[in-house]
Coordinates of C-alpha atoms and ligand atoms in Angstrom, one line a residue:
X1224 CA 112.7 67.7 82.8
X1225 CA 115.2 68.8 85.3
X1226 CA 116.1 72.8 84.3
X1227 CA 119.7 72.7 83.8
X1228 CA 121.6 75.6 83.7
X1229 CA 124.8 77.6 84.6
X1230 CA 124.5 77.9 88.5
X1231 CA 124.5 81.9 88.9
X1232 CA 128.3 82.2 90.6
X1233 CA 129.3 79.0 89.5
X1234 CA 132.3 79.4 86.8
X1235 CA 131.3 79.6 83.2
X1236 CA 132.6 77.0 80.8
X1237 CA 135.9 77.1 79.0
X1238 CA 134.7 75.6 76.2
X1239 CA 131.6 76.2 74.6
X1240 CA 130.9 74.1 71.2
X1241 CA 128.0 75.4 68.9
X1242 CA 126.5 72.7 66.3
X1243 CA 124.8 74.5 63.8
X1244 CA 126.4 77.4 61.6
X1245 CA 123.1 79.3 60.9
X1246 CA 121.7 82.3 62.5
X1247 CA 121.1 80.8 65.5
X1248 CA 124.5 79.1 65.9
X1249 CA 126.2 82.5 64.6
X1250 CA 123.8 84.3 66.8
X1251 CA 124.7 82.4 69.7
X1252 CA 128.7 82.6 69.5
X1253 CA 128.2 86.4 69.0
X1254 CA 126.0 86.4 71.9
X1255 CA 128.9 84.9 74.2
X1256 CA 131.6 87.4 73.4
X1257 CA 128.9 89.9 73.8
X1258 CA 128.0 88.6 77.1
X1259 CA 132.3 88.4 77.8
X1260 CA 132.3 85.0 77.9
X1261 CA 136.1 84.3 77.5
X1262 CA 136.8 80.2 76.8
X1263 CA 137.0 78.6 73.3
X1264 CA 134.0 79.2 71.3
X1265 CA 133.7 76.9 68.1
X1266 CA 131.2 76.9 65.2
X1267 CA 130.4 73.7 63.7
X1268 CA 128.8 73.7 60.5
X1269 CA 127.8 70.8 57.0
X1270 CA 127.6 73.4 55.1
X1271 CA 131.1 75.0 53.4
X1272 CA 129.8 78.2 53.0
X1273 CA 130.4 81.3 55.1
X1274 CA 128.0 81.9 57.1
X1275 CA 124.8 83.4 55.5
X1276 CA 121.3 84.1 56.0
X1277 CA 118.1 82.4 54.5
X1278 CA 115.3 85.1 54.5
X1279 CA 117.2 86.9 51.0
X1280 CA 117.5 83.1 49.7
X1281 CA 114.2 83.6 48.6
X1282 CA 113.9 87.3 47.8
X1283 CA 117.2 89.5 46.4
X1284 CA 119.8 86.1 46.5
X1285 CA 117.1 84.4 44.4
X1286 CA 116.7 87.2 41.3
X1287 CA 120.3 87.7 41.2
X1288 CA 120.0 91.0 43.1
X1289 CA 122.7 90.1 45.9
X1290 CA 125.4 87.3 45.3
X1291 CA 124.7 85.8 49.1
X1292 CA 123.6 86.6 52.0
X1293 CA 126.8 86.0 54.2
X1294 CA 126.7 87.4 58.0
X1295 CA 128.1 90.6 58.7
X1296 CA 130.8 89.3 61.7
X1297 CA 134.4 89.1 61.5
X1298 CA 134.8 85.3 63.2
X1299 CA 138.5 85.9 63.8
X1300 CA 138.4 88.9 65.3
X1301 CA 136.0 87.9 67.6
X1302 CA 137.4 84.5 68.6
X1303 CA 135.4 82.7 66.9
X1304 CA 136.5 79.3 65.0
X1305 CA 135.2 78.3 62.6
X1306 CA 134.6 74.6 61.6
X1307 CA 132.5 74.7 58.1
X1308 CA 131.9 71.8 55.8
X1309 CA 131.8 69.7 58.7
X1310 CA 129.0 67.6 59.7
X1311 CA 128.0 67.1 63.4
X1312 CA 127.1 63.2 63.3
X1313 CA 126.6 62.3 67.3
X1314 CA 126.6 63.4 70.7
X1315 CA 128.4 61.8 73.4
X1316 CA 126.5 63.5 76.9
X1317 CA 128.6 61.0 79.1
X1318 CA 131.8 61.5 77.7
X1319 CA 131.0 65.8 77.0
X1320 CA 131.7 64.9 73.0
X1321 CA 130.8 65.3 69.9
X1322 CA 131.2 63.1 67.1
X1323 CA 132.2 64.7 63.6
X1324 CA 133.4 64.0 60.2
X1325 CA 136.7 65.2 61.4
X1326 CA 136.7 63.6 64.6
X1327 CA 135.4 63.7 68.3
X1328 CA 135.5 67.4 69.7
X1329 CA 134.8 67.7 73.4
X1330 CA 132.8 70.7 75.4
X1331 CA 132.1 71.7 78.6
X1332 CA 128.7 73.1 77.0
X1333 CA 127.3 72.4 73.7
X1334 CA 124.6 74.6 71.9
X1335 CA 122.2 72.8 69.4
X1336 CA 121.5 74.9 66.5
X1337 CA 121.1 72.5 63.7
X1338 CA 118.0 74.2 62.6
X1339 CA 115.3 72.5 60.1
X1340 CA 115.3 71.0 56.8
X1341 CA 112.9 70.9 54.2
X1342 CA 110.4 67.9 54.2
X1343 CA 110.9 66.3 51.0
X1344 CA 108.3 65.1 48.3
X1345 CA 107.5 61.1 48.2
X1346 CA 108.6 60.3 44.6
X1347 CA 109.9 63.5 43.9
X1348 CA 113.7 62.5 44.9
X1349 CA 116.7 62.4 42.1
X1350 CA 113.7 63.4 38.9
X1351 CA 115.7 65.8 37.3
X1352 CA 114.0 69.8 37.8
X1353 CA 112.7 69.2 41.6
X1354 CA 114.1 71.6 43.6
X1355 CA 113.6 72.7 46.9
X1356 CA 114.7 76.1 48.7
X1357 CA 116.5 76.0 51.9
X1358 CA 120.1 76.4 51.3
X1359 CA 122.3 79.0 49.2
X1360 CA 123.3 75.9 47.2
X1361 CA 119.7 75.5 46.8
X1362 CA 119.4 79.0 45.7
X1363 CA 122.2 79.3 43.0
X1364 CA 120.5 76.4 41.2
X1365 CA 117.1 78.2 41.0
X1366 CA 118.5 81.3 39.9
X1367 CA 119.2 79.8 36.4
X1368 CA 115.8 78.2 36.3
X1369 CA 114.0 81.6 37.0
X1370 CA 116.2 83.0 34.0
X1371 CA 115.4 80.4 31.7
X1372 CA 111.7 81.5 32.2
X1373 CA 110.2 78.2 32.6
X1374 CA 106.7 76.7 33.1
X1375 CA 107.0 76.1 37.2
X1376 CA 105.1 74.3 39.4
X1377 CA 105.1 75.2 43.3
X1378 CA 104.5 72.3 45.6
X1379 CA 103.3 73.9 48.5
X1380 CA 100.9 77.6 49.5
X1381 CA 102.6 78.1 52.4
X1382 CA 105.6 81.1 53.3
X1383 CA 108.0 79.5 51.0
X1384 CA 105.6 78.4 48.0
X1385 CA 104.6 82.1 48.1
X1386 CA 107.6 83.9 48.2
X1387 CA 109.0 81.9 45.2
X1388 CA 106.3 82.1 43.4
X1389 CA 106.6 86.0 43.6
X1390 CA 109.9 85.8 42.6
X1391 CA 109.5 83.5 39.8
X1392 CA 106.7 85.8 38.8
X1393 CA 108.9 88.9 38.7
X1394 CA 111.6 86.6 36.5
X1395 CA 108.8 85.9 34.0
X1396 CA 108.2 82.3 34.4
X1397 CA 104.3 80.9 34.2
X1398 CA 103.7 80.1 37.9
X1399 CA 101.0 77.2 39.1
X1400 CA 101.0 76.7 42.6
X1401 CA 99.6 73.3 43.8
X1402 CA 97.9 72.7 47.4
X1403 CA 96.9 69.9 49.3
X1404 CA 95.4 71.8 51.6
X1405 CA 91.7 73.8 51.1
X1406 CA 93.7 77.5 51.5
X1407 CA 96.8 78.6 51.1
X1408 CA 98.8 79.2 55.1
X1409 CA 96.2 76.9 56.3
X1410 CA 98.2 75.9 59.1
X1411 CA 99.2 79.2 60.2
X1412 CA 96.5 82.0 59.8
X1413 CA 92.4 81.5 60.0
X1414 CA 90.1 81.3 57.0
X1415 CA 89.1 84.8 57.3
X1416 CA 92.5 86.1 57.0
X1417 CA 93.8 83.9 54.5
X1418 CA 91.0 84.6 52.2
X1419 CA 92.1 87.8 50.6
X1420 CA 95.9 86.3 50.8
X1421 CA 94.5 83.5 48.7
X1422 CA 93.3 86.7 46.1
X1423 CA 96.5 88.0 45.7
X1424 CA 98.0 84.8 43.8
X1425 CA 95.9 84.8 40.5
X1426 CA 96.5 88.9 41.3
X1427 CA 99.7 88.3 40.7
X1428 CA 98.6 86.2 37.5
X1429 CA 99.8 82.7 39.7
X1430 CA 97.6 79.9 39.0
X1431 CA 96.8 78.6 42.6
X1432 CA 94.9 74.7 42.7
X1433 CA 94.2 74.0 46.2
X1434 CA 92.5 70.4 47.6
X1435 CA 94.8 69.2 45.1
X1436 CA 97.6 66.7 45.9
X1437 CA 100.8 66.0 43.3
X1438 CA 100.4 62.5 42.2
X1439 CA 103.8 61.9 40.4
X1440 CA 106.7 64.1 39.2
X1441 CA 107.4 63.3 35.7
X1442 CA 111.2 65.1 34.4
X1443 CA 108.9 67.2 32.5
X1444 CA 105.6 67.5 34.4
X1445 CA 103.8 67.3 37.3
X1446 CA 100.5 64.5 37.3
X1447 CA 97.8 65.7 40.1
X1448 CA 95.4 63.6 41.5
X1449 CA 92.9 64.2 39.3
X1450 CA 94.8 63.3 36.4
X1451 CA 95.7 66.7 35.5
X1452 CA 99.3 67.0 33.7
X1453 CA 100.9 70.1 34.4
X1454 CA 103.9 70.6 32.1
X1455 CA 106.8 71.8 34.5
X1456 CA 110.6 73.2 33.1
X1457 CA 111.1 73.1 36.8
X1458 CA 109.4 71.9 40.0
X1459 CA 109.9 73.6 43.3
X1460 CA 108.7 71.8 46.7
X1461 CA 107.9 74.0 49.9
X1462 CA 105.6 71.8 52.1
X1463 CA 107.5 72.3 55.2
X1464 CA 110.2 71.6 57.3
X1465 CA 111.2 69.8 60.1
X1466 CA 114.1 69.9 62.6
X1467 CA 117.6 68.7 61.7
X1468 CA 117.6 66.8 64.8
X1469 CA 118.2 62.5 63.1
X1470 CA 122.2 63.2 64.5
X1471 CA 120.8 63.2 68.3
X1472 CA 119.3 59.5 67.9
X1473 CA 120.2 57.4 71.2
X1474 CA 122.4 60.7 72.5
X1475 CA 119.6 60.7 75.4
X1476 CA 118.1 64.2 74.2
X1477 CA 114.4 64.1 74.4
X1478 CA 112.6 65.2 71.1
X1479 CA 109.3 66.3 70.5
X1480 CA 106.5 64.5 68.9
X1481 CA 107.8 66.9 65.7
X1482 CA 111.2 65.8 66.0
X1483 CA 111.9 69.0 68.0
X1484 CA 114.6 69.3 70.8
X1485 CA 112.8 69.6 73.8
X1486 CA 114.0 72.9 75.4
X1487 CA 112.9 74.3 78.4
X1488 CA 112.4 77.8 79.6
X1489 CA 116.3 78.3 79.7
X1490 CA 116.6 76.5 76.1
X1491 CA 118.7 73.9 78.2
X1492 CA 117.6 70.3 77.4
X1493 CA 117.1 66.9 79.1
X1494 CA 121.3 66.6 79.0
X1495 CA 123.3 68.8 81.2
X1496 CA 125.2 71.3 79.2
X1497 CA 123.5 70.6 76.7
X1498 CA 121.2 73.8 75.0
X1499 CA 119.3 74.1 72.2
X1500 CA 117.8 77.1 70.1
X1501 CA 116.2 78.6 66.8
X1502 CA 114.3 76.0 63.8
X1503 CA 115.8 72.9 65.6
X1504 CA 114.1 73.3 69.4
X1505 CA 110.7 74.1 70.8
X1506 CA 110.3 75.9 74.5
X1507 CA 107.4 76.1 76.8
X1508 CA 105.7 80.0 76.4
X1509 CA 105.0 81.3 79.5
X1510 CA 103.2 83.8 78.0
X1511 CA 101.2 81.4 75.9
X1512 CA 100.3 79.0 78.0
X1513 CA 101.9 76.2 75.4
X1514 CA 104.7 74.8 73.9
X1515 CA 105.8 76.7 71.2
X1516 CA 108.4 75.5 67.7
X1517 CA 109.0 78.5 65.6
X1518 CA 110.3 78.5 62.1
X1519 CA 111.4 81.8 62.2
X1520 CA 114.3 84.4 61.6
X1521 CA 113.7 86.6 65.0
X1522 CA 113.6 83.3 66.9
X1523 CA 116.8 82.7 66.1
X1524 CA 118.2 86.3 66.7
X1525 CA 116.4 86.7 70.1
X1526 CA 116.8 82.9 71.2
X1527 CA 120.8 82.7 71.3
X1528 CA 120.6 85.8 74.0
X1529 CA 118.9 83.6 76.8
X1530 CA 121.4 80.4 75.9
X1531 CA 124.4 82.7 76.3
X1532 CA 123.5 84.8 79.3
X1533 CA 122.7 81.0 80.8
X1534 CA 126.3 80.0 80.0
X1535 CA 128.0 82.8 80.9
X1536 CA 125.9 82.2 84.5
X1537 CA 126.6 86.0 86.3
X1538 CA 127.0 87.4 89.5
X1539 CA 125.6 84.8 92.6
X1540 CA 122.5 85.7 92.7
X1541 CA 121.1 86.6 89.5
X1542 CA 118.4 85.1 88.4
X1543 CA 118.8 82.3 85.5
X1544 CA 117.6 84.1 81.8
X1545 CA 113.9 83.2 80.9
X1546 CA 113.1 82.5 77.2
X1547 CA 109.9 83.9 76.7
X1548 CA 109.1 86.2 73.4
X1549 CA 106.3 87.5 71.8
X1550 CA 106.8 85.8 68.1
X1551 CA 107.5 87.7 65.2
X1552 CA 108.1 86.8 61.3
X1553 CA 107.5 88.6 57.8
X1554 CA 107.1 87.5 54.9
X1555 CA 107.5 89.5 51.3
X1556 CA 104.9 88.4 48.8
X1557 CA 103.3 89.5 45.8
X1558 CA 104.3 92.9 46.5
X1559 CA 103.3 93.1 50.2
X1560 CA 104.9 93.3 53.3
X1561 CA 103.6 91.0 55.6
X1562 CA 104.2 91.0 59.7
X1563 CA 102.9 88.9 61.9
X1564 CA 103.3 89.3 66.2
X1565 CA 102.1 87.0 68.9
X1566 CA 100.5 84.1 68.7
X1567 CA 96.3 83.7 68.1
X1568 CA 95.6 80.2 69.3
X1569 CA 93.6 81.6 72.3
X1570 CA 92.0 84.7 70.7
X1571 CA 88.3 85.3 71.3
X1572 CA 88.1 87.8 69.2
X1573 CA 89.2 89.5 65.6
X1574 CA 89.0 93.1 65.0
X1575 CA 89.9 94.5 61.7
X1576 CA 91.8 97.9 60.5
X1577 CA 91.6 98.6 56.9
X1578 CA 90.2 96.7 53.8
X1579 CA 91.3 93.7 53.0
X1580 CA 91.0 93.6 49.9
X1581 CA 93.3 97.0 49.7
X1582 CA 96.8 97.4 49.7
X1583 CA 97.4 98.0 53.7
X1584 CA 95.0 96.5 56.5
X1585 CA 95.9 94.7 60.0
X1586 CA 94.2 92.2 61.9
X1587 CA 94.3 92.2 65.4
X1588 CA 93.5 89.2 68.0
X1589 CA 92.3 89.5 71.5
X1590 CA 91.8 87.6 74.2
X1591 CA 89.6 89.4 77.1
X1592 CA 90.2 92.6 75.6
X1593 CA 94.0 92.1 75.7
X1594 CA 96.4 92.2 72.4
X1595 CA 97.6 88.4 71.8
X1596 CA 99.0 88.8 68.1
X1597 CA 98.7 91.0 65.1
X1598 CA 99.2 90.7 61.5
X1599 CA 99.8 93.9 59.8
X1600 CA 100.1 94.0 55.4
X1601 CA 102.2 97.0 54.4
X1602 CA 101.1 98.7 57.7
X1603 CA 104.6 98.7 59.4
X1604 CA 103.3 100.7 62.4
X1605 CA 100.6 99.1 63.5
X1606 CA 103.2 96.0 63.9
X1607 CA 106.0 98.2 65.7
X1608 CA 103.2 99.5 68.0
X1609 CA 101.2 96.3 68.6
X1610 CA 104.4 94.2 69.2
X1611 CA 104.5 96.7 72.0
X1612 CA 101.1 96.5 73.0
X1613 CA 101.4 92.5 73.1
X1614 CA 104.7 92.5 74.6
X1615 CA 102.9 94.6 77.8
X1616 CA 99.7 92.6 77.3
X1617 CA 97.6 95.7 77.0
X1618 CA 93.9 95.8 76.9
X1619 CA 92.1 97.3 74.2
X1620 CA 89.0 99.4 73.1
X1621 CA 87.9 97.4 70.1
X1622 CA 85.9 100.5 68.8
X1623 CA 89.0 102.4 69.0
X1624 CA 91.1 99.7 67.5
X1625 CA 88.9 99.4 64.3
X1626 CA 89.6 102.6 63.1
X1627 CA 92.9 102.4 60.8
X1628 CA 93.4 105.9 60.9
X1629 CA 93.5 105.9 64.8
X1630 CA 97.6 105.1 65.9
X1631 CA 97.2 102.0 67.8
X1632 CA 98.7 103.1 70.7
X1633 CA 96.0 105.1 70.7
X1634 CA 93.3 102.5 70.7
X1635 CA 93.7 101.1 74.4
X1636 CA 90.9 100.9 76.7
Ligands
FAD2905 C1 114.3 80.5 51.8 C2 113.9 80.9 53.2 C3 113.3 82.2 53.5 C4 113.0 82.6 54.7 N1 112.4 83.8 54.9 C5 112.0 84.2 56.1 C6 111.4 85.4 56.3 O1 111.2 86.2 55.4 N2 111.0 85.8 57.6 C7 111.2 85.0 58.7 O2 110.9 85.3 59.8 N3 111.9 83.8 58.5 C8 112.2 83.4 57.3 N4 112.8 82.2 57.1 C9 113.1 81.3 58.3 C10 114.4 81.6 58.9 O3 115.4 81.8 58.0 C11 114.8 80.5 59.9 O4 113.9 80.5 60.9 C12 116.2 80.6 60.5 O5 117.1 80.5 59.4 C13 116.5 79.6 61.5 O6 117.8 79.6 61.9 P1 118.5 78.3 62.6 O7 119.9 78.7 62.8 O8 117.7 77.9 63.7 O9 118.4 77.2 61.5 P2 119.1 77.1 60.0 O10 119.0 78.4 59.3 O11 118.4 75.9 59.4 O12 120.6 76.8 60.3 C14 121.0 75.5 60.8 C15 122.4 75.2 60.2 O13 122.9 74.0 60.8 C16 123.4 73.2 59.8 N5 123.3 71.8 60.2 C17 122.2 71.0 60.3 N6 122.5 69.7 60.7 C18 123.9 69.7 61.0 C19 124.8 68.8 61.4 N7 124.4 67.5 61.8 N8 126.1 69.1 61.6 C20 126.5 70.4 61.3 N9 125.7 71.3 60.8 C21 124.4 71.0 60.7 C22 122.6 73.4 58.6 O14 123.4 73.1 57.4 C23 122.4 74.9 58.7 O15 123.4 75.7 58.1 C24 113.2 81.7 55.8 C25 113.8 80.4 55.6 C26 114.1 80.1 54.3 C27 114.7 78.7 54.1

């Protein structure tokens, strides 16, 4: 793929169009009048709410302790327009247009930012009480559900299945939590490391049934495979999503084999002027050494600042911006606070700080002594100072790093 990109000294754009009204669309318009971009910027997005946030979907916005989760940003004042409630439906690269519910709208450079939506249960569609979580719509219907203190069933151990399952915990409601897979995160984190994750569900008094797949969804219950009927007030699915990518079909924008935009280091795409960032686009890590699609809230903070400072272009000269982070999510569950930095796929080797099985530990990865990721559980510091320490690629003293009373910045070799 040819890197695209705003010629340093060329003039910007006049008119950028953003699709996508999430953080990573709202990130990216803010980025542009950060960056003093000037033209038209407009933010398209299907959903009619204001602007909002998903990580308090399913924490405070969920048990009723915040009404929403809308974005801090005064649009108007910053030149912003605002186009919500309005789907994107095609692109047009050879006429620089985008087809809408309202109409065509042209750019001189269009940002993808559609994001990801949740994969859906086969079966499971229109029974009345499935539910899934990805949307403050979504959201304001489980709130009810978690009052009513129903028997639930979780589709799904991963982030999400966790995370509601805490909350539907702390609302009252009996909590079984169904997995296909042998271990809960079983995509994400090793064995080792998920195993005292996996203690804190029946901890928490959450019935977890792993190697077990959901036969049918009754309007009352949930039939496993092995014939098990789980009565079920309400069912919540939260086995993964995908990229909101269908409206790009014959638009000549290469997706991935996930249905990801393919981005390159410049998050420009296989269509000039055409970018793409957060939940809906994956990116080549430099630092990695592979192509990377995250799912996660910093992505689409830090993301939007390479697409704008590539728009915006600069002095002749300067150097086109490089997308290239050291990941970082967190997760709230069961009364932890999880982190997790970097990325372990290439990690030779595990070192441990703290008990696992107590209430703050952190495991570190390394690869030739160096700090490739970290996961940290209610050890805050450890993450701060490691996403350092993997950011510079420091080496290590394993020794050192073991001890969890040792800082560790102070455990390099
Ligand atoms: C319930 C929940 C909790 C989470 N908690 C955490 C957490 O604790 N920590 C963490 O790191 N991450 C968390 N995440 C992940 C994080 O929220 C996402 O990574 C982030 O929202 C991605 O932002 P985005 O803008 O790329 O995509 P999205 O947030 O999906 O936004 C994309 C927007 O585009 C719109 N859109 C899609 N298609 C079209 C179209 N054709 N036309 C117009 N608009 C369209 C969508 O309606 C959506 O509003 C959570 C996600 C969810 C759902």
């Amino acid at each position: 793929m040819s890197e695209q990109t705003q010629e340093p000294g060329r003039s910007a754009p006049r008119r950028v169009v953003v699709a996508g009204a999430g953080m990573a669309g709202v990130q990216t318009a803010a980025a542009l009048r950060e960056q003093g971009f000037t033209g038209t910027v407009t933010l398209i997005g299907a959903e009619p709410h204001q602007p909002y946030d998903r990580p308090p979907l399913s924490k405070a916005v969920l048990l009723g302790k915040a009404e929403d989760s809308a974005f801090d940003l005064d649009f108007e004042e910053l030149g912003i327009e605002l186009r919500l409630g309005c789907e994107v439906l095609g692109l047009r690269p050879g006429d620089h247009e985008l087809d809408t519910e309202a109409g065509p709208v042209p750019y001189d450079a269009l940002v993808i930012a559609t994001g990801a939506e949740p994969v859906r249960l086969p079966g499971a569609e229109g029974v009345p009480g499935v539910h899934l979580l990805r949307t403050l719509d979504d959201a304001e219907r489980l709130r009810p559900v978690l009052a009513r203190q129903h028997d639930i069933v979780v589709v799904g151990a991963g982030w999400i299945g966790a995370e509601f399952a805490t909350a539907a915990r702390e609302a009252g409601c009996a909590v079984t939590v169904v997995e296909a897979g042998e271990r809960p995160l079983a995509e994400a984190l090793p064995a080792e490391v998920t195993a005292p994750m996996t203690a804190w569900y029946a901890e928490a008094g959450v019935t977890l049934r792993t190697h077990t797949r959901v036969e049918r969804v009754e309007a009352d219950a949930v039939v496993l495979d092995d014939g098990t009927r789980l009565p079920a007030g309400a069912v919540v699915v939260g086995i993964g999503a995908r990229p909101a990518t269908a409206w790009l079909a014959g638009s000549g924008v290469v997706l991935g084999e996930r249905g990801e935009v393919v981005a390159d280091r410049r998050l420009t795409t296989s269509v000039p002027d055409v970018y793409a960032v957060g939940d809906c686009a994956s990116f080549p890590s430099g630092r990695y050494g592979e192509r990377l699609l995250v799912h996660h809230w910093d992505n689409a903070l830090q993301g939007p600042r390479t697409v704008a400072a590539n728009i915006v272009g600069g002095p002749a000269g300067r150097e086109p911006a490089v997308y290239d982070p050291v990941p970082y999510f967190w997760s709230e569950q069961f009364g932890r606070f999880v982190q997790y930095a970097g990325h372990h796929a290439d990690a030779d080797r595990t070192v441990w700080r703290g008990d696992p099985a107590g209430a703050a530990w952190s495991v570190c990865w390394l690869r030739e002594s160096r700090l490739v990721a970290l996961l940290a559980v209610g050890r805050p510091r450890d993450l701060a100072q490691g996403r350092r320490l993997i950011e510079a690629g420091t080496a290590m003293d394993a020794e050192l790093l073991a001890d969890p009373a040792r800082p560790l910045k102070s455990a390099t070799a």
